[in-house]
XYZ file of C-alpha atoms in Angstrom:
144
model
C 83.768 137.840 83.329
C 81.308 140.035 85.105
C 81.504 138.299 88.359
C 85.319 138.281 88.774
C 85.531 142.035 89.404
C 82.799 141.731 91.886
C 84.585 138.882 93.778
C 87.774 141.019 93.560
C 85.955 144.003 95.110
C 84.463 141.883 97.857
C 87.882 140.049 98.416
C 85.995 136.821 98.107
C 89.059 134.608 97.514
C 86.936 131.333 97.703
C 84.643 132.556 94.980
C 87.496 134.098 92.952
C 89.481 130.869 92.609
C 86.266 129.130 91.381
C 85.549 131.898 88.898
C 89.056 131.822 87.491
C 88.801 128.164 87.201
C 85.529 128.254 85.417
C 86.820 130.928 83.196
C 89.708 128.558 82.162
C 87.333 125.854 81.502
C 85.342 128.215 79.247
C 88.527 129.005 77.280
C 89.084 125.253 76.865
C 85.695 124.617 75.688
C 86.231 127.457 73.134
C 89.353 125.627 72.009
C 91.867 128.229 73.395
C 94.490 126.501 75.502
C 96.793 129.581 75.280
C 94.076 131.662 77.049
C 93.062 128.862 79.406
C 96.553 128.447 80.868
C 96.964 131.956 82.417
C 93.293 131.784 83.644
C 93.912 128.502 85.386
C 97.317 129.799 86.683
C 95.434 132.734 88.235
C 92.908 130.292 89.811
C 95.892 128.409 91.273
C 97.483 131.621 92.651
C 94.252 132.532 94.489
C 93.604 129.083 95.705
C 97.175 128.982 97.239
C 96.763 132.338 98.866
C 93.525 131.080 100.471
C 94.927 127.475 101.274
C 92.135 126.098 99.189
C 93.478 122.593 98.601
C 90.546 121.480 96.620
C 90.915 124.186 93.930
C 94.695 123.821 94.072
C 94.104 120.112 93.077
C 91.597 121.066 90.370
C 93.801 123.727 88.923
C 96.696 121.326 88.779
C 94.588 118.756 87.132
C 93.392 121.291 84.497
C 97.156 122.476 83.976
C 97.900 118.762 83.334
C 95.068 118.433 80.781
C 96.289 121.443 78.898
C 99.853 120.191 78.964
C 98.828 116.799 77.813
C 96.620 118.309 75.094
C 99.742 120.329 73.925
C 101.920 117.091 73.868
C 103.922 118.112 76.975
C 103.574 114.673 78.559
C 106.312 115.007 81.147
C 104.889 118.267 82.350
C 101.408 116.805 82.488
C 102.667 114.007 84.543
C 104.275 116.477 86.987
C 101.008 118.379 87.295
C 98.938 115.297 87.785
C 101.194 114.192 90.555
C 100.941 117.504 92.297
C 97.074 117.360 91.909
C 97.388 113.940 93.555
C 99.266 115.231 96.483
C 96.558 117.895 97.073
C 93.833 115.204 96.991
C 95.787 113.216 99.487
C 96.032 116.339 101.922
C 92.283 116.478 101.681
C 92.014 112.651 102.023
C 89.704 112.735 99.038
C 89.663 109.095 97.481
C 87.627 110.243 94.441
C 90.194 112.819 93.569
C 93.075 110.646 94.119
C 91.513 107.747 92.110
C 90.620 110.202 89.308
C 94.203 111.413 89.106
C 95.520 107.816 89.037
C 93.040 107.351 86.092
C 94.279 110.335 84.314
C 97.907 109.032 84.721
C 96.754 105.777 83.251
C 95.359 107.542 80.186
C 98.540 109.706 79.957
C 100.597 106.521 79.887
C 98.237 104.933 77.294
C 98.667 107.996 75.002
C 102.564 107.258 75.254
C 102.099 103.689 74.646
C 103.541 102.804 78.068
C 101.632 99.611 78.988
C 103.354 98.891 82.387
C 102.668 102.478 83.650
C 99.044 102.381 82.303
C 98.449 98.991 84.204
C 100.122 100.323 87.463
C 98.297 103.555 87.505
C 94.811 101.944 86.733
C 95.483 99.337 89.237
C 96.167 101.947 91.850
C 92.948 103.916 90.871
C 90.862 100.685 91.131
C 92.477 99.694 94.515
C 91.438 103.171 95.977
C 88.017 102.886 94.408
C 87.397 99.352 95.787
C 88.714 100.117 99.162
C 86.347 103.150 99.678
C 83.358 101.558 97.893
C 83.339 104.117 95.123
C 81.028 102.220 92.952
C 80.609 104.899 90.101
C 84.323 105.575 89.946
C 84.954 101.716 89.715
C 82.346 101.552 86.935
C 84.320 104.223 85.023
C 87.666 102.680 85.757
C 86.486 99.327 84.491
C 85.795 101.060 81.181
C 89.356 101.957 80.626
C 91.333 99.574 78.490
C 94.652 99.706 76.898
């Protein structure tokens, strides 16, 4: 909270998007999704204004997690898919694979076995093709 005004004064948009994002995570850790949502939306706004694709992806992912936690599964899926697009712009296989894993877990929560298997398969395909061994280890722990 102390660093945000400093970053604003310095007009440091890179740092500002990260600070708002971390501030949102803090609210989630404290169990306050209602406070986290406007904070992550502010992070997204700053990231957009700075063309910071990584923090646009991170922010969309966090919005998806908040929506999922609140039982808004369709909205969560939309946010995850938007996060995936941002990771694709960056050509970030870890991010893209992680989003597919999140989509698989979202499908699992909704008892959608076909969607779970398809998303998990896509996540594993990306991880294998780019030799992401740690990501693949994680993905292999996910079961329906």
